Short mmCIF file of N, CA and C in Angstrom, two decimals:
data_model
loop_
_atom_site.label_atom_id
_atom_site.label_comp_id
_atom_site.label_asym_id
_atom_site.label_seq_id
_atom_site.Cartn_x
_atom_site.Cartn_y
_atom_site.Cartn_z
N MET A 1 112.30 124.87 147.76
CA MET A 1 112.79 124.26 146.78
C MET A 1 114.56 124.37 146.67
N SER A 2 115.27 123.53 146.39
CA SER A 2 116.63 123.36 146.39
C SER A 2 117.30 122.56 145.23
N ASN A 3 118.39 122.88 144.97
CA ASN A 3 119.34 121.96 144.07
C ASN A 3 118.84 122.59 142.45
N TYR A 4 118.27 123.75 142.43
CA TYR A 4 117.40 123.99 141.12
C TYR A 4 118.85 124.13 139.88
N LYS A 5 118.49 123.47 139.03
CA LYS A 5 119.27 123.46 137.86
C LYS A 5 118.87 123.62 136.51
N ILE A 6 119.14 124.57 135.65
CA ILE A 6 118.84 124.74 134.47
C ILE A 6 119.94 123.82 133.33
N GLN A 7 119.42 123.05 132.75
CA GLN A 7 120.57 122.14 131.96
C GLN A 7 119.88 121.86 130.66
N ASN A 8 120.94 121.30 129.63
CA ASN A 8 120.52 120.91 128.30
C ASN A 8 119.78 121.93 127.56
N LEU A 9 120.42 123.03 127.52
CA LEU A 9 119.64 124.21 126.48
C LEU A 9 119.77 123.81 125.32
N ASP A 10 120.93 122.90 124.88
CA ASP A 10 121.00 122.63 123.72
C ASP A 10 120.34 121.45 122.99
N ASN A 11 119.73 120.63 123.85
CA ASN A 11 119.03 119.37 123.42
C ASN A 11 117.51 119.57 123.96
N LEU A 12 116.76 119.86 123.16
CA LEU A 12 115.31 119.80 123.63
C LEU A 12 114.51 118.37 123.95
N ASP A 13 115.18 117.45 123.46
CA ASP A 13 114.75 116.31 124.04
C ASP A 13 115.09 115.81 125.53
N GLU A 14 116.11 116.39 126.13
CA GLU A 14 116.49 116.25 127.48
C GLU A 14 115.78 117.21 128.47
N LEU A 15 116.03 116.79 129.92
CA LEU A 15 115.35 117.66 130.94
C LEU A 15 115.95 118.79 130.96
N LEU A 16 115.25 120.00 130.97
CA LEU A 16 115.61 121.34 130.89
C LEU A 16 115.93 121.62 132.38
N THR A 17 115.04 121.50 133.20
CA THR A 17 115.12 121.92 134.62
C THR A 17 115.09 120.72 135.49
N GLU A 18 115.93 120.99 136.67
CA GLU A 18 115.79 119.76 137.84
C GLU A 18 115.88 120.64 139.05
N MET A 19 115.21 119.91 140.06
CA MET A 19 115.12 120.73 141.23
C MET A 19 114.54 119.66 142.43
N ASP A 20 115.01 119.97 143.56
CA ASP A 20 114.22 119.33 144.73
C ASP A 20 113.46 120.13 145.38
N VAL A 21 111.96 119.68 145.47
CA VAL A 21 110.99 120.54 146.33
C VAL A 21 110.32 119.60 147.31
N VAL A 22 110.18 120.31 148.64
CA VAL A 22 109.55 119.68 149.59
C VAL A 22 108.00 120.18 149.79
N ILE A 23 107.10 119.12 149.58
CA ILE A 23 105.67 119.66 149.36
C ILE A 23 105.00 119.57 150.85
N GLU A 24 104.46 120.59 151.46
CA GLU A 24 103.77 120.57 152.67
C GLU A 24 102.47 121.31 152.57
N ASP A 25 102.07 122.26 152.02
CA ASP A 25 100.92 123.05 151.70
C ASP A 25 99.74 122.45 150.81
N ASN A 26 100.47 121.78 149.82
CA ASN A 26 99.49 121.34 148.68
C ASN A 26 99.22 119.86 148.94
N VAL A 27 98.86 119.26 150.14
CA VAL A 27 98.44 118.24 150.55
C VAL A 27 97.03 118.27 151.48
N GLU A 28 96.39 117.26 151.27
CA GLU A 28 95.15 117.13 152.40
C GLU A 28 95.41 115.88 153.12
N GLU A 29 95.30 116.11 154.36
CA GLU A 29 95.49 114.93 155.53
C GLU A 29 93.95 114.53 156.04
N THR A 30 93.68 113.39 156.02
CA THR A 30 92.12 112.72 156.68
C THR A 30 92.67 111.63 157.06
N GLY A 31 92.66 111.60 158.52
CA GLY A 31 93.29 110.34 159.42
C GLY A 31 94.42 109.89 159.03
N ASN A 32 94.81 108.57 158.43
CA ASN A 32 96.07 108.40 158.07
C ASN A 32 96.11 108.18 156.66
N LEU A 33 95.32 108.81 155.88
CA LEU A 33 95.44 109.20 154.42
C LEU A 33 95.92 110.70 154.17
N VAL A 34 96.73 110.61 153.01
CA VAL A 34 97.29 112.08 152.41
C VAL A 34 96.90 111.89 150.86
N TYR A 35 96.16 113.16 150.56
CA TYR A 35 95.81 113.27 149.26
C TYR A 35 96.49 114.63 148.39
N PHE A 36 97.15 114.25 147.31
CA PHE A 36 97.79 115.33 146.76
C PHE A 36 97.91 114.96 145.07
N THR A 37 97.89 116.23 144.49
CA THR A 37 98.11 116.17 142.91
C THR A 37 99.48 116.21 142.62
N PRO A 38 100.09 115.26 141.77
CA PRO A 38 101.42 115.30 141.62
C PRO A 38 101.99 116.54 140.87
N LEU A 39 100.94 116.92 139.65
CA LEU A 39 101.48 118.12 138.78
C LEU A 39 100.97 119.14 139.33
N LEU A 40 101.74 119.93 140.10
CA LEU A 40 101.12 120.88 141.26
C LEU A 40 100.89 122.32 140.13
N PHE A 41 102.13 122.80 139.94
CA PHE A 41 102.11 124.23 138.90
C PHE A 41 101.91 123.87 137.60
N GLU A 42 102.55 122.68 137.15
CA GLU A 42 102.72 122.42 135.71
C GLU A 42 101.41 121.96 134.90
N ARG A 43 100.53 121.42 135.69
CA ARG A 43 99.13 121.08 135.06
C ARG A 43 98.29 121.96 134.21
N THR A 44 97.87 121.44 133.20
CA THR A 44 96.55 122.33 132.56
C THR A 44 95.38 122.34 133.42
N LYS A 45 95.19 123.70 133.91
CA LYS A 45 94.19 123.74 134.90
C LYS A 45 92.76 123.94 134.13
N GLU A 46 92.70 124.30 133.03
CA GLU A 46 91.53 124.92 132.50
C GLU A 46 91.46 124.47 131.10
N ASN A 47 90.41 123.83 130.47
CA ASN A 47 90.20 123.64 128.82
C ASN A 47 89.87 125.28 128.38
N LEU A 48 90.66 125.51 127.23
CA LEU A 48 90.50 126.71 126.85
C LEU A 48 89.21 126.69 125.66
N PHE A 49 89.18 125.35 125.50
CA PHE A 49 87.96 125.21 124.37
C PHE A 49 86.77 124.87 125.12
N LYS A 50 86.21 126.04 124.97
CA LYS A 50 84.70 125.76 125.83
C LYS A 50 83.40 125.88 124.73
N HIS A 51 83.49 126.54 123.72
CA HIS A 51 82.25 126.82 122.82
C HIS A 51 81.92 125.34 122.13
N ASP A 52 80.70 125.53 121.94
CA ASP A 52 79.72 124.41 121.28
C ASP A 52 80.05 124.27 119.76
N GLU A 53 80.65 125.37 119.35
CA GLU A 53 80.86 125.28 117.86
C GLU A 53 82.07 126.09 117.55
N ARG A 54 82.72 125.87 116.45
CA ARG A 54 83.75 126.95 115.90
C ARG A 54 83.83 127.17 114.62
N LYS A 55 83.63 128.35 114.25
CA LYS A 55 83.68 129.00 112.76
C LYS A 55 85.14 129.22 112.32
N PHE A 56 86.28 129.50 112.87
CA PHE A 56 87.42 129.80 112.60
C PHE A 56 88.41 128.95 112.88
N PRO A 57 89.46 128.73 112.49
CA PRO A 57 90.63 127.85 112.97
C PRO A 57 91.26 128.08 114.16
N VAL A 58 91.73 126.89 114.74
CA VAL A 58 92.53 127.26 116.08
C VAL A 58 94.11 127.27 115.78
N ASP A 59 94.45 128.59 116.09
CA ASP A 59 95.83 128.84 115.74
C ASP A 59 96.71 128.72 116.83
N PHE A 60 97.62 127.88 116.97
CA PHE A 60 98.75 127.71 118.14
C PHE A 60 100.02 128.40 117.64
N ALA A 61 99.98 128.88 116.55
CA ALA A 61 101.33 129.41 115.96
C ALA A 61 102.31 128.84 115.72
N PHE A 62 102.64 127.62 116.42
CA PHE A 62 103.58 126.70 116.16
C PHE A 62 103.09 125.14 117.06
N PRO A 63 103.86 124.17 116.32
CA PRO A 63 103.51 122.82 116.98
C PRO A 63 104.21 122.77 118.17
N PHE A 64 104.03 122.13 119.33
CA PHE A 64 104.57 122.10 120.47
C PHE A 64 104.45 120.57 121.34
N LYS A 65 105.58 120.48 121.99
CA LYS A 65 105.66 119.28 122.90
C LYS A 65 105.94 119.93 124.43
N GLU A 66 104.80 119.54 125.23
CA GLU A 66 105.17 119.87 126.59
C GLU A 66 105.40 118.57 127.61
N THR A 67 106.51 118.31 128.09
CA THR A 67 106.84 116.89 128.57
C THR A 67 107.31 117.43 130.31
N TYR A 68 106.65 116.73 131.23
CA TYR A 68 106.98 116.86 132.70
C TYR A 68 107.26 115.28 133.21
N ARG A 69 108.40 115.24 133.66
CA ARG A 69 108.77 113.97 134.38
C ARG A 69 109.15 114.65 135.84
N ILE A 70 108.13 113.90 136.47
CA ILE A 70 108.75 114.34 138.02
C ILE A 70 108.67 113.00 138.80
N THR A 71 109.56 112.98 139.91
CA THR A 71 109.96 111.84 140.51
C THR A 71 109.52 112.40 142.10
N LEU A 72 108.65 111.79 142.77
CA LEU A 72 108.29 112.12 144.00
C LEU A 72 108.82 110.98 144.99
N ASN A 73 109.40 111.60 146.10
CA ASN A 73 109.97 110.60 147.19
C ASN A 73 109.14 110.80 148.54
N PHE A 74 108.50 109.66 148.90
CA PHE A 74 107.38 110.02 149.84
C PHE A 74 107.94 109.10 151.08
N PRO A 75 107.66 109.65 152.31
CA PRO A 75 108.18 109.33 153.76
C PRO A 75 108.12 107.61 153.71
N GLU A 76 109.21 107.26 154.38
CA GLU A 76 109.39 105.51 154.57
C GLU A 76 107.95 105.01 155.49
N ASP A 77 107.34 105.92 156.36
CA ASP A 77 106.06 105.29 156.74
C ASP A 77 104.84 105.50 155.93
N TYR A 78 105.09 105.68 154.73
CA TYR A 78 103.73 105.91 153.95
C TYR A 78 103.84 104.71 152.79
N GLU A 79 102.80 104.53 152.10
CA GLU A 79 102.59 103.73 151.01
C GLU A 79 101.57 104.25 150.16
N ILE A 80 101.47 103.73 148.88
CA ILE A 80 100.57 104.32 147.96
C ILE A 80 99.40 103.57 148.18
N ASP A 81 98.26 103.98 148.39
CA ASP A 81 96.84 103.64 148.76
C ASP A 81 96.21 103.55 147.48
N LYS A 82 96.32 104.70 146.68
CA LYS A 82 95.39 104.95 145.32
C LYS A 82 96.17 105.49 144.27
N LEU A 83 96.34 105.01 143.32
CA LEU A 83 97.35 105.41 142.09
C LEU A 83 96.21 105.67 140.67
N PRO A 84 96.27 106.77 140.28
CA PRO A 84 95.35 107.10 139.27
C PRO A 84 95.98 106.30 138.08
N LYS A 85 94.89 105.83 137.09
CA LYS A 85 95.44 104.97 135.89
C LYS A 85 95.89 106.03 134.82
N GLY A 86 97.12 105.36 134.26
CA GLY A 86 97.66 106.21 133.17
C GLY A 86 96.71 106.26 132.15
N GLY A 87 97.14 106.70 130.99
CA GLY A 87 96.32 106.75 129.72
C GLY A 87 97.23 107.41 128.70
N ALA A 88 96.64 107.09 127.34
CA ALA A 88 96.88 107.89 126.29
C ALA A 88 95.82 108.07 125.28
N TYR A 89 95.75 109.56 124.68
CA TYR A 89 94.70 109.76 124.01
C TYR A 89 95.28 110.29 122.94
N LYS A 90 94.65 110.17 121.49
CA LYS A 90 95.34 110.50 120.51
C LYS A 90 94.41 111.10 119.53
N LEU A 91 94.92 112.37 118.59
CA LEU A 91 94.00 112.90 117.65
C LEU A 91 94.12 112.04 116.34
N GLN A 92 93.13 112.20 115.33
CA GLN A 92 93.10 111.67 114.28
C GLN A 92 94.46 112.07 113.27
N ASP A 93 94.91 111.23 112.73
CA ASP A 93 96.07 111.28 111.50
C ASP A 93 97.16 112.08 112.36
N ASN A 94 97.49 111.55 113.50
CA ASN A 94 98.72 111.76 114.45
C ASN A 94 98.91 113.35 114.40
N ASN A 95 97.76 114.02 114.65
CA ASN A 95 97.84 115.72 114.79
C ASN A 95 98.06 115.88 116.20
N GLY A 96 97.83 115.15 116.92
CA GLY A 96 98.32 115.40 118.41
C GLY A 96 98.07 114.19 119.50
N ASP A 97 98.63 114.39 120.60
CA ASP A 97 98.29 113.39 121.61
C ASP A 97 98.72 113.61 122.95
N PHE A 98 98.31 112.85 123.92
CA PHE A 98 98.39 113.25 125.45
C PHE A 98 98.77 111.64 125.97
N SER A 99 99.68 111.72 126.71
CA SER A 99 99.66 110.57 127.62
C SER A 99 100.52 110.88 129.03
N ILE A 100 99.94 110.13 130.06
CA ILE A 100 100.24 110.38 131.49
C ILE A 100 100.71 108.89 132.09
N SER A 101 101.64 108.70 132.77
CA SER A 101 101.88 107.36 133.34
C SER A 101 102.66 107.71 134.54
N TYR A 102 102.34 106.26 135.64
CA TYR A 102 102.62 106.43 137.06
C TYR A 102 103.49 105.31 137.18
N VAL A 103 104.75 105.37 137.48
CA VAL A 103 105.37 104.23 137.96
C VAL A 103 106.16 104.10 139.33
N THR A 104 105.90 103.18 140.28
CA THR A 104 106.34 103.13 141.71
C THR A 104 107.60 102.36 141.65
N GLN A 105 108.42 102.78 142.53
CA GLN A 105 109.71 101.87 143.00
C GLN A 105 109.95 102.17 144.37
N GLY A 106 109.78 101.43 145.32
CA GLY A 106 109.84 101.50 146.63
C GLY A 106 109.32 102.61 147.03
N ASN A 107 109.96 103.59 147.75
CA ASN A 107 109.14 104.87 148.26
C ASN A 107 109.21 106.12 147.22
N ALA A 108 109.35 105.50 145.83
CA ALA A 108 109.49 106.71 144.85
C ALA A 108 108.27 106.54 143.88
N LEU A 109 107.87 107.34 143.39
CA LEU A 109 106.78 107.59 142.59
C LEU A 109 107.05 108.50 141.19
N MET A 110 107.22 107.83 139.99
CA MET A 110 107.61 108.67 138.85
C MET A 110 106.36 108.81 137.85
N VAL A 111 106.24 110.13 137.57
CA VAL A 111 104.87 110.67 136.89
C VAL A 111 105.50 110.99 135.47
N LYS A 112 105.04 110.80 134.67
CA LYS A 112 105.36 111.37 133.12
C LYS A 112 104.06 111.97 132.52
N SER A 113 104.08 113.07 132.20
CA SER A 113 102.83 113.55 131.38
C SER A 113 103.33 114.17 130.05
N VAL A 114 102.92 113.83 128.94
CA VAL A 114 103.36 114.47 127.61
C VAL A 114 102.21 115.04 126.77
N ILE A 115 102.13 116.14 126.47
CA ILE A 115 101.23 116.83 125.43
C ILE A 115 102.10 117.28 123.96
N ASN A 116 101.50 116.53 122.98
CA ASN A 116 102.29 116.75 121.78
C ASN A 116 100.86 117.40 120.72
N ILE A 117 101.07 118.68 120.23
CA ILE A 117 100.21 119.32 119.55
C ILE A 117 101.41 119.39 118.14
N ASN A 118 101.01 118.62 117.09
CA ASN A 118 101.82 118.28 116.24
C ASN A 118 101.78 119.33 114.81
N LYS A 119 100.48 120.03 115.01
CA LYS A 119 100.60 121.12 113.98
C LYS A 119 100.04 122.42 114.52
N SER A 120 100.49 123.42 113.77
CA SER A 120 100.03 124.99 114.41
C SER A 120 98.58 125.24 114.01
N LEU A 121 98.00 124.67 113.22
CA LEU A 121 96.57 125.10 112.81
C LEU A 121 95.61 123.81 112.67
N TYR A 122 94.50 124.21 113.37
CA TYR A 122 93.45 122.98 113.33
C TYR A 122 92.16 123.79 112.79
N THR A 123 91.52 123.01 111.83
CA THR A 123 90.49 123.52 111.11
C THR A 123 89.22 123.50 112.17
N PRO A 124 88.28 124.26 111.93
CA PRO A 124 86.85 124.21 112.59
C PRO A 124 86.30 122.95 112.89
N GLU A 125 86.32 122.04 111.90
CA GLU A 125 85.90 120.76 111.89
C GLU A 125 86.86 119.84 112.71
N GLU A 126 88.08 120.21 113.26
CA GLU A 126 89.05 119.33 114.09
C GLU A 126 88.80 120.13 115.41
N TYR A 127 87.94 120.95 115.75
CA TYR A 127 87.98 121.71 116.99
C TYR A 127 87.51 120.79 118.17
N PHE A 128 86.16 119.77 117.68
CA PHE A 128 85.91 119.22 118.84
C PHE A 128 86.63 118.01 119.31
N ASP A 129 87.66 117.56 118.36
CA ASP A 129 88.43 116.45 118.76
C ASP A 129 89.60 117.15 119.62
N LEU A 130 89.95 118.02 119.27
CA LEU A 130 90.99 119.09 120.11
C LEU A 130 90.34 119.53 121.24
N LYS A 131 88.97 119.75 121.45
CA LYS A 131 88.42 119.94 122.71
C LYS A 131 88.40 118.76 123.82
N ALA A 132 88.03 117.84 123.22
CA ALA A 132 88.07 116.31 123.82
C ALA A 132 89.37 116.19 124.26
N LEU A 133 90.37 116.49 123.47
CA LEU A 133 91.70 116.09 124.12
C LEU A 133 92.21 116.87 125.19
N PHE A 134 91.74 118.09 125.33
CA PHE A 134 92.19 118.99 126.13
C PHE A 134 91.48 118.79 127.45
N LYS A 135 90.17 118.29 127.47
CA LYS A 135 89.39 117.89 128.40
C LYS A 135 89.80 116.52 129.04
N ALA A 136 90.31 115.84 128.34
CA ALA A 136 91.06 114.72 129.05
C ALA A 136 92.44 115.22 129.70
N ILE A 137 93.08 115.95 129.04
CA ILE A 137 94.49 116.45 129.82
C ILE A 137 94.16 117.02 131.04
N VAL A 138 93.15 118.04 131.21
CA VAL A 138 92.67 118.76 132.41
C VAL A 138 92.09 117.80 133.46
N GLU A 139 91.47 116.78 133.06
CA GLU A 139 90.87 115.63 133.82
C GLU A 139 92.08 114.73 134.56
N LYS A 140 92.78 114.18 133.64
CA LYS A 140 93.83 113.21 134.06
C LYS A 140 95.01 113.88 134.95
N GLN A 141 95.45 115.21 134.49
CA GLN A 141 96.43 115.97 135.47
C GLN A 141 96.00 116.29 136.50
N ALA A 142 94.58 116.33 136.76
CA ALA A 142 94.07 116.96 138.22
C ALA A 142 93.98 115.52 139.21
N GLU A 143 93.91 114.49 138.70
CA GLU A 143 93.59 113.31 139.44
C GLU A 143 94.74 113.10 140.71
N GLN A 144 94.24 112.81 141.94
CA GLN A 144 95.09 112.75 143.00
C GLN A 144 95.46 111.39 143.19
N ILE A 145 96.81 111.40 144.16
CA ILE A 145 97.30 110.16 144.82
C ILE A 145 96.88 110.42 145.98
N VAL A 146 96.83 109.06 146.56
CA VAL A 146 96.46 108.94 147.88
C VAL A 146 97.49 107.90 148.70
N LEU A 147 98.16 108.50 149.59
CA LEU A 147 99.17 107.62 150.46
C LEU A 147 98.41 107.48 151.83
N LYS A 148 99.08 106.18 152.29
CA LYS A 148 98.40 105.80 153.40
C LYS A 148 99.58 105.71 154.42
N LYS A 149 99.24 106.04 155.61
CA LYS A 149 100.43 105.60 156.82
C LYS A 149 100.40 104.33 157.03
N LYS A 150 101.63 103.47 157.12
CA LYS A 150 101.73 102.13 157.42
C LYS A 150 101.41 101.99 158.73
N VAL A 151 100.62 100.92 159.10
CA VAL A 151 100.25 100.60 160.43
C VAL A 151 101.45 99.97 161.12
#
C-alpha cells in the first residue's frame, strides 16, 4: 500500500480515503487466466440475517450509507475475460437499497458498491426483505473478475 490519504473529513459525500495498493496474494491463476474479487477487505462477507423468523425489530441504531469506489489498473498484457453484471436491489418504500456497477476504460476497471440503510429500525415484518437485500449484497460483492493474458 502506498500514497494513503485521508481527505474530505468535512464532506461525507466525497471520498474519505485514497490509496494505491498492489495485489499479489489475493488472486488465483490458472493457465492464462487470473481470478480475483475486487472488494477484498471492504465487502460484506456474511449475511447477519440467518433466522427463518423474527419476533423483534432489527435495530441498526442509525441509518447509514456505505460507498466504495475502487479503480483497478491491471497490466497491459491482460484483458478482461469475464466481468460480473452490475445490479440494483431496493427495499419497499425507499427503506434501503444496494447497487454495484463495473465500468472499464482501457486497462482500468472502476467498481462502485453502495449500500443505503435509510432508517434505523425495521419491523419483524420487514425482516425478510432486509434478509434478502443482505443476501444479494454478500453474493454480488463476492463475484470474481476474470482477466486473460493477451496472446
